[in-house]
PDB file of C-alpha atoms in Angstrom:
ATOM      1  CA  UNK A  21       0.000   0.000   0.000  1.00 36.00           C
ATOM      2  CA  UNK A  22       1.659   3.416  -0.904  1.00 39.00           C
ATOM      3  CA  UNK A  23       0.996   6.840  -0.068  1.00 48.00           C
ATOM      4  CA  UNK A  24      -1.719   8.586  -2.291  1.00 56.00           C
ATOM      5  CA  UNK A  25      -1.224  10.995  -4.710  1.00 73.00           C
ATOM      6  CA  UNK A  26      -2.003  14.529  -3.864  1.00 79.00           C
ATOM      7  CA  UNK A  27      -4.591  14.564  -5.757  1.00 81.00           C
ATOM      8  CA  UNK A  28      -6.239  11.791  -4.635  1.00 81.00           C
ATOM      9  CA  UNK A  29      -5.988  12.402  -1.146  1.00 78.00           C
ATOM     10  CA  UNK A  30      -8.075  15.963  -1.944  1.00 83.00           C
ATOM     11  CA  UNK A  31     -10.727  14.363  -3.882  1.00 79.00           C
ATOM     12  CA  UNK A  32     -10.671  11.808  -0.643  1.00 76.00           C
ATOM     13  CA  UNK A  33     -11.555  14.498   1.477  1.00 77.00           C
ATOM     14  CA  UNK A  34     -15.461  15.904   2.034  1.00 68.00           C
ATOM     15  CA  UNK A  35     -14.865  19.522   1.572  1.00 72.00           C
ATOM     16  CA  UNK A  36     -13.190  19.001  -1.998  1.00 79.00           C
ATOM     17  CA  UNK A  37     -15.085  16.396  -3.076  1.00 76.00           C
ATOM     18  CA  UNK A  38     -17.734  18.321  -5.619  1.00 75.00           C
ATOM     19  CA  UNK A  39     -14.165  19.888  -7.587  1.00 80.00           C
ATOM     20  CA  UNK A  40     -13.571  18.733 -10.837  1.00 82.00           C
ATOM     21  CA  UNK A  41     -10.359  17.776 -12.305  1.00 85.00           C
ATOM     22  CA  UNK A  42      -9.222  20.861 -13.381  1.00 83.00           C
ATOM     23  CA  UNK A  43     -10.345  22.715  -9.979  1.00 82.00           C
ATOM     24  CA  UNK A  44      -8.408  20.224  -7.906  1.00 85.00           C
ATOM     25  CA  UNK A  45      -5.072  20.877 -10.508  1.00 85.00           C
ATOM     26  CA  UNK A  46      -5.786  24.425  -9.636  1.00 84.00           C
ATOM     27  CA  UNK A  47      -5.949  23.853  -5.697  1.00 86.00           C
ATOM     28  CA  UNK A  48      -2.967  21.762  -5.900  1.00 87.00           C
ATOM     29  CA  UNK A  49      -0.619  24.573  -6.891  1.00 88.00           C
ATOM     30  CA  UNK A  50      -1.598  27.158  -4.926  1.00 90.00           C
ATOM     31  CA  UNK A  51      -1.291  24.409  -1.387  1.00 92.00           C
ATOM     32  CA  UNK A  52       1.419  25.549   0.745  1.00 92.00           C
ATOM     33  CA  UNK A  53       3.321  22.643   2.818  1.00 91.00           C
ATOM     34  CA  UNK A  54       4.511  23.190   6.550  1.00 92.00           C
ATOM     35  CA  UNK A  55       5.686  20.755   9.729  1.00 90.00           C
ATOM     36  CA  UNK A  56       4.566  21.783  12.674  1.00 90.00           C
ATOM     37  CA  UNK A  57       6.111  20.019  15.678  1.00 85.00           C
ATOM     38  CA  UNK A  58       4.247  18.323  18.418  1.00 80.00           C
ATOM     39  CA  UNK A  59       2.974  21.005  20.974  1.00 81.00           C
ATOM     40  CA  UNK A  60       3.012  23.880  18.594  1.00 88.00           C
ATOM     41  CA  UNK A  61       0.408  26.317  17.948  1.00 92.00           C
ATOM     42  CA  UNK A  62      -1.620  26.288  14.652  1.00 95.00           C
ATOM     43  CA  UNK A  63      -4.212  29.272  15.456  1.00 95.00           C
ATOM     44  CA  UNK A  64      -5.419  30.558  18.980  1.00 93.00           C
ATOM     45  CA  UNK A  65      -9.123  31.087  19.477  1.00 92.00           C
ATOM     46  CA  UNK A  66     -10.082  34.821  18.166  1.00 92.00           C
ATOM     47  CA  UNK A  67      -7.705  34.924  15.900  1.00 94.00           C
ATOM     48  CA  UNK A  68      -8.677  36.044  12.242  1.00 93.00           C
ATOM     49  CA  UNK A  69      -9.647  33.214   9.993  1.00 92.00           C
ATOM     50  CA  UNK A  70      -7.004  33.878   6.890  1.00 93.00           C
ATOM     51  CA  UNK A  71      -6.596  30.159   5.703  1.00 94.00           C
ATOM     52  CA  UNK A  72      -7.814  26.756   5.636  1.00 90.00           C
ATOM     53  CA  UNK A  73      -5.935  23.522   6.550  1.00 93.00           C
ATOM     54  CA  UNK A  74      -5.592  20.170   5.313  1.00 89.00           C
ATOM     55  CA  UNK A  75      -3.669  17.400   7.870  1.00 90.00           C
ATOM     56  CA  UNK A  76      -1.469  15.590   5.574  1.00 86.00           C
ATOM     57  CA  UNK A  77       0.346  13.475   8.733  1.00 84.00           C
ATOM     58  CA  UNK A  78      -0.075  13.703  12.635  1.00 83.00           C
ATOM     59  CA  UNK A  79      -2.940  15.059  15.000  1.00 83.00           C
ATOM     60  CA  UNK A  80      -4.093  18.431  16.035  1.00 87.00           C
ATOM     61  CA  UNK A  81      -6.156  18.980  19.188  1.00 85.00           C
ATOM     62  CA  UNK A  82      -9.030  21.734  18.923  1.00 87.00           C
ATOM     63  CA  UNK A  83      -8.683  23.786  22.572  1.00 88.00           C
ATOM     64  CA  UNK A  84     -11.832  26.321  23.484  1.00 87.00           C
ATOM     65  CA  UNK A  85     -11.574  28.490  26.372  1.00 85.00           C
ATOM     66  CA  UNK A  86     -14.580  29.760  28.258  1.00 83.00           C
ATOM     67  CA  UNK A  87     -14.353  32.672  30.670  1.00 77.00           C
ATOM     68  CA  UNK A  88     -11.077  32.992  32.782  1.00 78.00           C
ATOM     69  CA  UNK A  89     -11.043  29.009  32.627  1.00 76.00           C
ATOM     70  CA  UNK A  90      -8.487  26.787  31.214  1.00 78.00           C
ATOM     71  CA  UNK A  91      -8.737  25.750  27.729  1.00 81.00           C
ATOM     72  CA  UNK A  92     -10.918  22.389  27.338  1.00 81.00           C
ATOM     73  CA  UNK A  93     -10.103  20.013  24.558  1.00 80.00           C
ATOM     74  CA  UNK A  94     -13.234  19.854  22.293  1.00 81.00           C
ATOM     75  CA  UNK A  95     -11.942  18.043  19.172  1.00 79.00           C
ATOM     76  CA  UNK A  96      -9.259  15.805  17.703  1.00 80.00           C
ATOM     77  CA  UNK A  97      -8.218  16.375  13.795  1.00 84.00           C
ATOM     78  CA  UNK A  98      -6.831  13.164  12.227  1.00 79.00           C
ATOM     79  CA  UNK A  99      -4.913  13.185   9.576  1.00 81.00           C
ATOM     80  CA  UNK A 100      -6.691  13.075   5.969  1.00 79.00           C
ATOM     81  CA  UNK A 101      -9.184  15.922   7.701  1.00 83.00           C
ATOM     82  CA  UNK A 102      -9.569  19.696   7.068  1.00 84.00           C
ATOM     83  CA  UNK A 103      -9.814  22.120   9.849  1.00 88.00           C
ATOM     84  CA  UNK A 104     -10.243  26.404   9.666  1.00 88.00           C
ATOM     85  CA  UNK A 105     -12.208  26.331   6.575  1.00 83.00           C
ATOM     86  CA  UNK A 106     -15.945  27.049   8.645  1.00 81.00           C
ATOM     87  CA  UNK A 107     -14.384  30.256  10.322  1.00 84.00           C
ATOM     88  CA  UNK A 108     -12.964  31.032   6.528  1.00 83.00           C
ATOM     89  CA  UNK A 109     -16.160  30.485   4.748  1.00 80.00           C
ATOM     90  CA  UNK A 110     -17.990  32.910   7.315  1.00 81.00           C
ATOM     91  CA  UNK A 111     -15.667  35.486   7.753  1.00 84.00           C
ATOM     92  CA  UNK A 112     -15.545  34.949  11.842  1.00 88.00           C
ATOM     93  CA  UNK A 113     -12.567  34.556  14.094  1.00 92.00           C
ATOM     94  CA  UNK A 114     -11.109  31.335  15.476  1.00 92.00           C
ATOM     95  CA  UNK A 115     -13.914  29.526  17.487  1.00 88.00           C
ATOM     96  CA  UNK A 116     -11.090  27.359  18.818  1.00 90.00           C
ATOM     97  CA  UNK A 117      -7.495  27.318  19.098  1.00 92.00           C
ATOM     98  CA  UNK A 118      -5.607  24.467  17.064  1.00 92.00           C
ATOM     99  CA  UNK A 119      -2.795  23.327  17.994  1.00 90.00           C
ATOM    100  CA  UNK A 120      -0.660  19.562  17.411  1.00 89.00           C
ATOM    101  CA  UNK A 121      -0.740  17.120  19.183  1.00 82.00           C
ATOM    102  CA  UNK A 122       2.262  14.925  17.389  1.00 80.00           C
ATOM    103  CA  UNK A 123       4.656  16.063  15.061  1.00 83.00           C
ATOM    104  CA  UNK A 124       2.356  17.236  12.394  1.00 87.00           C
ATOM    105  CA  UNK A 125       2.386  17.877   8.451  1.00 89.00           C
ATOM    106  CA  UNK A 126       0.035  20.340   7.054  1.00 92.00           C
ATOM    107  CA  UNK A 127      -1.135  22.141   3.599  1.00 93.00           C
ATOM    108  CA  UNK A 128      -2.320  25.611   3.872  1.00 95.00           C
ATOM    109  CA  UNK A 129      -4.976  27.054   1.495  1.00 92.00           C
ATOM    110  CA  UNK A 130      -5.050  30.892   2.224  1.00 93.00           C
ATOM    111  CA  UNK A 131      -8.050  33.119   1.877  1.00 91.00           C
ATOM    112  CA  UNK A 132      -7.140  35.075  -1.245  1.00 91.00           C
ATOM    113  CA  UNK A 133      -6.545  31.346  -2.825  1.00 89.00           C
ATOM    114  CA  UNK A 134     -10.216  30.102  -1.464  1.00 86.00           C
ATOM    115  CA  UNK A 135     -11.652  33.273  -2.838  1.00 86.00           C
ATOM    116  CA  UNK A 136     -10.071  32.458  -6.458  1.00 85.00           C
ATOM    117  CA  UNK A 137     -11.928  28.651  -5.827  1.00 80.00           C
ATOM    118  CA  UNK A 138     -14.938  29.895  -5.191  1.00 79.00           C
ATOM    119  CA  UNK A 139     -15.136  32.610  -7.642  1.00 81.00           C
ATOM    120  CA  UNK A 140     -14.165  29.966 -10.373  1.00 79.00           C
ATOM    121  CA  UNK A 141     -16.612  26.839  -9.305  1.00 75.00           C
ATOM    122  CA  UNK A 142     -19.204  28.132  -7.077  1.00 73.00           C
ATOM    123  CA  UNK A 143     -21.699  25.767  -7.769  1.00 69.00           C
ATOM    124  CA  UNK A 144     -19.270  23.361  -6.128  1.00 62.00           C
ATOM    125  CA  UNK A 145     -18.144  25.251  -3.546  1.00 67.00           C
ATOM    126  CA  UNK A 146     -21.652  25.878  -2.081  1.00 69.00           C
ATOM    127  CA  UNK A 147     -22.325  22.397  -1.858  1.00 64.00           C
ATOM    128  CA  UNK A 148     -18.823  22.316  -0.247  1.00 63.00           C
ATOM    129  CA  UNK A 149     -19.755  24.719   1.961  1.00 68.00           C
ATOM    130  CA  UNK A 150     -22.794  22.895   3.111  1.00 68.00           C
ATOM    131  CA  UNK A 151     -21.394  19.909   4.174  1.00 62.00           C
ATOM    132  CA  UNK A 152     -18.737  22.114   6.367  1.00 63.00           C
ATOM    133  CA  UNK A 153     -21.424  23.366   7.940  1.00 65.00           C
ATOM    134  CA  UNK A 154     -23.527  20.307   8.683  1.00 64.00           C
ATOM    135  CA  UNK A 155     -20.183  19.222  10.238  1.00 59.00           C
ATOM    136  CA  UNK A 156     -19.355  21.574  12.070  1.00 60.00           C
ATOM    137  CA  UNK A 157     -22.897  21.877  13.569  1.00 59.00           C
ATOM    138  CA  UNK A 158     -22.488  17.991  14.341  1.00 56.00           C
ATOM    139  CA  UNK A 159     -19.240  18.265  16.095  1.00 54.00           C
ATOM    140  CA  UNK A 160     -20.564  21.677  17.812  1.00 54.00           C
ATOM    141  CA  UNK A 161     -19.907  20.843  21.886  1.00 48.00           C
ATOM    142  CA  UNK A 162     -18.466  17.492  21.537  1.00 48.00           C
ATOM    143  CA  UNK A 163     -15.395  15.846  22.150  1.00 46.00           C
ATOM    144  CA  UNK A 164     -14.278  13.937  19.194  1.00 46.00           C
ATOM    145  CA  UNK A 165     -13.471  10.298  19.502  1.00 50.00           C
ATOM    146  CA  UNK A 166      -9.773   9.364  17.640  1.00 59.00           C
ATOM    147  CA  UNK A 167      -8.664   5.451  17.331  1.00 73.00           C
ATOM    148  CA  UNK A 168      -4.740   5.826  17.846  1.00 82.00           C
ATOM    149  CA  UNK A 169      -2.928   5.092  15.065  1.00 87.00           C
ATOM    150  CA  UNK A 170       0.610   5.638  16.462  1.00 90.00           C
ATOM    151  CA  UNK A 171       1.474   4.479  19.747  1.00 93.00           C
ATOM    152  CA  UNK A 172       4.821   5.130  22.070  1.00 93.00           C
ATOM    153  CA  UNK A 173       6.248   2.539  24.364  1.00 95.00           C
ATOM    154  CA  UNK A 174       8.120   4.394  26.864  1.00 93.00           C
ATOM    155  CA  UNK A 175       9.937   2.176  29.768  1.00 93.00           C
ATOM    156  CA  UNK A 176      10.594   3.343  32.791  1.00 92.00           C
ATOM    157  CA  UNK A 177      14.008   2.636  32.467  1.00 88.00           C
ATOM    158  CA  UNK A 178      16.355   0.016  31.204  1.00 87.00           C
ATOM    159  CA  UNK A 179      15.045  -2.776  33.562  1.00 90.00           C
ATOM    160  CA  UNK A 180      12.455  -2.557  31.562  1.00 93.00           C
ATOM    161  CA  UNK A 181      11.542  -4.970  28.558  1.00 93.00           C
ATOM    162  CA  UNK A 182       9.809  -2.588  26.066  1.00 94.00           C
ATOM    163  CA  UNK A 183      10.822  -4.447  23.287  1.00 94.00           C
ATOM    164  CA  UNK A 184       9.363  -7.900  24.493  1.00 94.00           C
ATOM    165  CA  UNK A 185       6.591  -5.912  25.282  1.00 96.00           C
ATOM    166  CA  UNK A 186       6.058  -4.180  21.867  1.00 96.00           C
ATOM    167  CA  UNK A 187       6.653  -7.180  19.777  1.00 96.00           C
ATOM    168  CA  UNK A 188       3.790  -8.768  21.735  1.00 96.00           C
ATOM    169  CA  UNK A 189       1.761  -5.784  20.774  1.00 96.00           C
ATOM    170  CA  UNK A 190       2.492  -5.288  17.388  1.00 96.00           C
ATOM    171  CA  UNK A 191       1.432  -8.922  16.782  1.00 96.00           C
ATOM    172  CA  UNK A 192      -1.966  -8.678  18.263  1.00 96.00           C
ATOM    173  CA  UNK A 193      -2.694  -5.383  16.660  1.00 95.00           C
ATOM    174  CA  UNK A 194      -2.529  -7.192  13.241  1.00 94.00           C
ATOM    175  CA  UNK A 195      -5.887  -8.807  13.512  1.00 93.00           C
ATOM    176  CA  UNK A 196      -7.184  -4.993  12.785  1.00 91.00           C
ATOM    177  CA  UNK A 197      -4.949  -4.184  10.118  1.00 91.00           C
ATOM    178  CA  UNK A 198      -1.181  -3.781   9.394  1.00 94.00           C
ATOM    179  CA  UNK A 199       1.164  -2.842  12.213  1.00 95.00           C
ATOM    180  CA  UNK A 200       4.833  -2.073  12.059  1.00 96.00           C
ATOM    181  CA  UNK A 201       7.493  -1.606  14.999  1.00 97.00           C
ATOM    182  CA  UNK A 202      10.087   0.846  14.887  1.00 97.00           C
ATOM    183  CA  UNK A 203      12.943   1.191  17.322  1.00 95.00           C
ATOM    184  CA  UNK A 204      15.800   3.550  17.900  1.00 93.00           C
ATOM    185  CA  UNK A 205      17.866   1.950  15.356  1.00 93.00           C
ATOM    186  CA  UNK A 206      15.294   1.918  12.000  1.00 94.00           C
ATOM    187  CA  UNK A 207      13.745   5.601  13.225  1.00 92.00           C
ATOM    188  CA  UNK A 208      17.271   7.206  14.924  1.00 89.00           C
ATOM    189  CA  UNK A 209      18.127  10.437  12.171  1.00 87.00           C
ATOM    190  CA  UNK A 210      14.986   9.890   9.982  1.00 86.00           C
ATOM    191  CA  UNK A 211      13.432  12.912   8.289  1.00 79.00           C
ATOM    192  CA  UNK A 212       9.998  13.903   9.189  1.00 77.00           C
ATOM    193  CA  UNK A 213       8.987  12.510   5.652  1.00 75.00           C
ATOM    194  CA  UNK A 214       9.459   9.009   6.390  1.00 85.00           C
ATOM    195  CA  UNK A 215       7.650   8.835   9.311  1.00 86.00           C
ATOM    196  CA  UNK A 216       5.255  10.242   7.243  1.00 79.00           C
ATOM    197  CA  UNK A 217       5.322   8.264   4.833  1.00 82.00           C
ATOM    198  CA  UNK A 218       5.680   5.115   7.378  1.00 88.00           C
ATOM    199  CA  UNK A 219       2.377   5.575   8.532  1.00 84.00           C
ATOM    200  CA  UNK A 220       0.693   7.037   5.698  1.00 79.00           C
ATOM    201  CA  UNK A 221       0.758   2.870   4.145  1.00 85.00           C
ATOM    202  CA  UNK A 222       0.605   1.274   7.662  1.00 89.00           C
ATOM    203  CA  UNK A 223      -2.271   1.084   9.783  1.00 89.00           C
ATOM    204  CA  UNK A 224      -0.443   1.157  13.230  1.00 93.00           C
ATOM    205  CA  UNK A 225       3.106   2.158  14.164  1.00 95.00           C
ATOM    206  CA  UNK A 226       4.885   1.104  17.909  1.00 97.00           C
ATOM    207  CA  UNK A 227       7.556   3.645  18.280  1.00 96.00           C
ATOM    208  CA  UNK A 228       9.836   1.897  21.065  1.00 96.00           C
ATOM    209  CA  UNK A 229      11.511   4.555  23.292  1.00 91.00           C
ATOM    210  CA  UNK A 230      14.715   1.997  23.740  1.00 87.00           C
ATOM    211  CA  UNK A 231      17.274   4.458  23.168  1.00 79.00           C
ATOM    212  CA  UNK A 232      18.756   7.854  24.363  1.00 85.00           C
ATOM    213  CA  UNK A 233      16.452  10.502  25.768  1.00 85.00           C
ATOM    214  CA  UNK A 234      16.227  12.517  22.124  1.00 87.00           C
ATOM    215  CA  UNK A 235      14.790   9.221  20.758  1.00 90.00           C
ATOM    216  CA  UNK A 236      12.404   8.849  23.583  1.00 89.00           C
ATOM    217  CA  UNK A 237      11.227  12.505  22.775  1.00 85.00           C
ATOM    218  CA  UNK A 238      10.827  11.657  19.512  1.00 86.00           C
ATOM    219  CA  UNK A 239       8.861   8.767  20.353  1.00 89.00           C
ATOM    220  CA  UNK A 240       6.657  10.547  22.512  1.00 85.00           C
ATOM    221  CA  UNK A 241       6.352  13.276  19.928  1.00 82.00           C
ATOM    222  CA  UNK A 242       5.243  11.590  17.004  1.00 84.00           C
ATOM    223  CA  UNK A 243       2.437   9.159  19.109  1.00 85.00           C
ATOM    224  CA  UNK A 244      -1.455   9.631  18.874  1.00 83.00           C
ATOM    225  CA  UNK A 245      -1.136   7.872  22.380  1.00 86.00           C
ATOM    226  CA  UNK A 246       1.527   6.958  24.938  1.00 90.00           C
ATOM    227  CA  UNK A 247       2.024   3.619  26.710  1.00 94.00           C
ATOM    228  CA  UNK A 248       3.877   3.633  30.019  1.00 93.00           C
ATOM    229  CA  UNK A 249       5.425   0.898  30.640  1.00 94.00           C
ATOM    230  CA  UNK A 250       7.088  -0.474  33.817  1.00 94.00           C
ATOM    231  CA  UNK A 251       7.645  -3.198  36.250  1.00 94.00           C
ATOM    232  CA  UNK A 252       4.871  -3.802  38.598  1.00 93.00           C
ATOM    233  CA  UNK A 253       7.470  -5.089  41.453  1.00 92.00           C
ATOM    234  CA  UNK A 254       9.777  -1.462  40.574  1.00 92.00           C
ATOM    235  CA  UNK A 255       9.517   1.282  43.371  1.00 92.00           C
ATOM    236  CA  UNK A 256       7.183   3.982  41.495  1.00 93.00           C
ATOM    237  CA  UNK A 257       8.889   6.746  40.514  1.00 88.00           C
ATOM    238  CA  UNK A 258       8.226   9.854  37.658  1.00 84.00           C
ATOM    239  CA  UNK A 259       9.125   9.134  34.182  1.00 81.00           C
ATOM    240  CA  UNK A 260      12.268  10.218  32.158  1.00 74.00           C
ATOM    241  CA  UNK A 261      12.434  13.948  31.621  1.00 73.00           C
ATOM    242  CA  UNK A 262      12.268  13.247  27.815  1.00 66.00           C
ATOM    243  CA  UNK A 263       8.847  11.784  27.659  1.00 68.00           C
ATOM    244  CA  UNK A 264       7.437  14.608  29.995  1.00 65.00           C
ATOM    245  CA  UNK A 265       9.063  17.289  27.901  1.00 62.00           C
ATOM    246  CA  UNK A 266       5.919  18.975  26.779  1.00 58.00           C
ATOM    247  CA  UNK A 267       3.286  17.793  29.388  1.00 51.00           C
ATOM    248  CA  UNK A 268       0.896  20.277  28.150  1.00 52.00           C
ATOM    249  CA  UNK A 269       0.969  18.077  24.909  1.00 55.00           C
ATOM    250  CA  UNK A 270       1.008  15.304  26.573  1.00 54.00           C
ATOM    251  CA  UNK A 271      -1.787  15.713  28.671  1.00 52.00           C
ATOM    252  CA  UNK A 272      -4.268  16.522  25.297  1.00 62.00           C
ATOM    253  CA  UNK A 273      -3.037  12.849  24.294  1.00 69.00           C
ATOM    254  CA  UNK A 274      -4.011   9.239  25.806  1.00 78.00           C
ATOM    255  CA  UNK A 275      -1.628   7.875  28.214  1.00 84.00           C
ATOM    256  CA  UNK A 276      -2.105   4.548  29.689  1.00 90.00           C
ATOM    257  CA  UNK A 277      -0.247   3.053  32.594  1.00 92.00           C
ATOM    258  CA  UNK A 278       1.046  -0.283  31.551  1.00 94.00           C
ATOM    259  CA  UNK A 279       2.363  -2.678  34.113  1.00 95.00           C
ATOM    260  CA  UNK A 280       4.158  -5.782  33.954  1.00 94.00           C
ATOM    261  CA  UNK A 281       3.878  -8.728  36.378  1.00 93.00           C
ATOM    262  CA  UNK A 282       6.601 -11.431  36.588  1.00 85.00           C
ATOM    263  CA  UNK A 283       5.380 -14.434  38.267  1.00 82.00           C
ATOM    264  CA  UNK A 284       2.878 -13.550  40.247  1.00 87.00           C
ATOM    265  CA  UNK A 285       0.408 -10.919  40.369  1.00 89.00           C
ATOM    266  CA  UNK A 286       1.649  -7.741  42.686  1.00 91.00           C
ATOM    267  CA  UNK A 287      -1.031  -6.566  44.854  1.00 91.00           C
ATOM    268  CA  UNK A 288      -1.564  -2.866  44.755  1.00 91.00           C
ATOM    269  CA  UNK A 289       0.941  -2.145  42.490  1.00 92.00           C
ATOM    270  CA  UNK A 290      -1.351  -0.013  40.219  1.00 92.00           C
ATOM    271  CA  UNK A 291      -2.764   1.970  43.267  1.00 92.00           C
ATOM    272  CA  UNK A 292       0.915   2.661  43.756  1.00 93.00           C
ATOM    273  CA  UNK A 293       2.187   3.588  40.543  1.00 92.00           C
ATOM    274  CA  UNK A 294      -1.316   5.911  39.511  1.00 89.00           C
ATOM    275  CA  UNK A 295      -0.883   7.458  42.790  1.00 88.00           C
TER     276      UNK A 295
END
């Protein structure tokens, strides 16, 4: 399974859908690709709406913030999804601030370039139009469900057997599709583009963290979810530094404590180690 075309990956998505041909050749050039790394902002909330975006790789997390209170996660952009284009097609500010969740790829469609779309194909674009709408009204208030794709075994530390644990993993999540491991020495001094790429034809990734704390970063960086892994019998103690880096990210993203048990079963131990 490869990576789709550009193309096809626009005509894939809802709000292009209605474009002919020669309207997606035209969208195509005027697209302007960006990385954004995992914790960075896209857009805050209020903020004018002066592009749209397409997720080419990664996650982005959709923040509101209500009064003097913190911001709430309302929504979770996968990749192969759009997000901006409601608050461009209205002319209104940032309902929401957007910012990613993993190390991220994006394509940015700015207004003047929407304006030259819609101006050409209107017919299309209303009916585009519509269906951002109806999605936005069904999304309106509610936190948006995301099946992790990418996951990040971090150990506690070298006692730990992440790999062990990871191969095990990797062969159950095959029943659901394909699944690929990747440890520090296949992913160590990769380019963003072949992660990208990776998991653009593979249906899950296991990022190991079993090397140095920039790997572990990585790992946690470029996971949809995070698996904590240690030994139930182990005194609990805080995680590297690495993984941690960017709690603020972290905490938008699903972590699971995962213990393991020799022999026996260790009473308690997960009261412990939560606590």
């Amino acid at each position: 399974m490869h990576p789709l075309p550009l193309r096809d990956m626009l005509r894939s998505l809802a709000l292009f859908r209605p474009l002919d041909d020669a309207a997606l050749a035209g969208l195509e050039s005027e697209l302007q690709y960006f990385a954004l790394p995992g914790g960075a902002v896209l857009f805050e909330q209020g903020d004018p709406s002066d592009a749209l975006f397409v997720l080419k790789s990664g996650s982005l997390g959709a923040f509101r913030r209500d009064g003097d209170g913190p911001p709430t996660l309302v929504g979770v952009v996968s990749a192969g999804e759009t997000v901006g284009e409601v608050g461009l097609m209205l002319d209104m500010p940032r309902n929401a601030s957007a910012r990613a969740l993993r190390d991220s790829e994006l394509l940015r469609l700015s207004r003047a370039a929407f304006d030259k779309l819609v101006e050409r194909h209107s017919g299309a674009m209303f009916e585009t139009a519509r269906q951002a709408l109806r999605r936005m009204n069904a999304r309106d208030g509610q936190t948006l469900p995301m099946t992790p794709r990418t996951l990040a075994v971090l150990p506690h530390g070298a006692a730990v057997d992440a790999r062990g644990f990871a191969d095990l993993l990797v062969a159950a999540l095959q029943a659901f599709g394909t699944a690929r491991l990747v440890d520090a020495a296949q992913g160590r001094g990769r380019l963003s583009s072949w992660f990208s790429e990776l998991e653009e034809r593979t249906r899950f990734v296991v990022y190991v963290g079993d090397g140095d704390a920039e790997w572990q970063a990585l790992c946690a960086r470029q996971a949809d979810a995070l698996l904590l892994l240690a030994n139930a019998a182990d005194a609990p103690g805080a995680w590297p530094p690495a993984v941690c880096a960017d709690a603020s990210g972290v905490l938008a993203r699903r972590c699971q404590l995962v213990l393991q048990h020799r022999a026996t079963l260790v009473d308690g131990a997960a009261r412990r180690w939560l606590a």
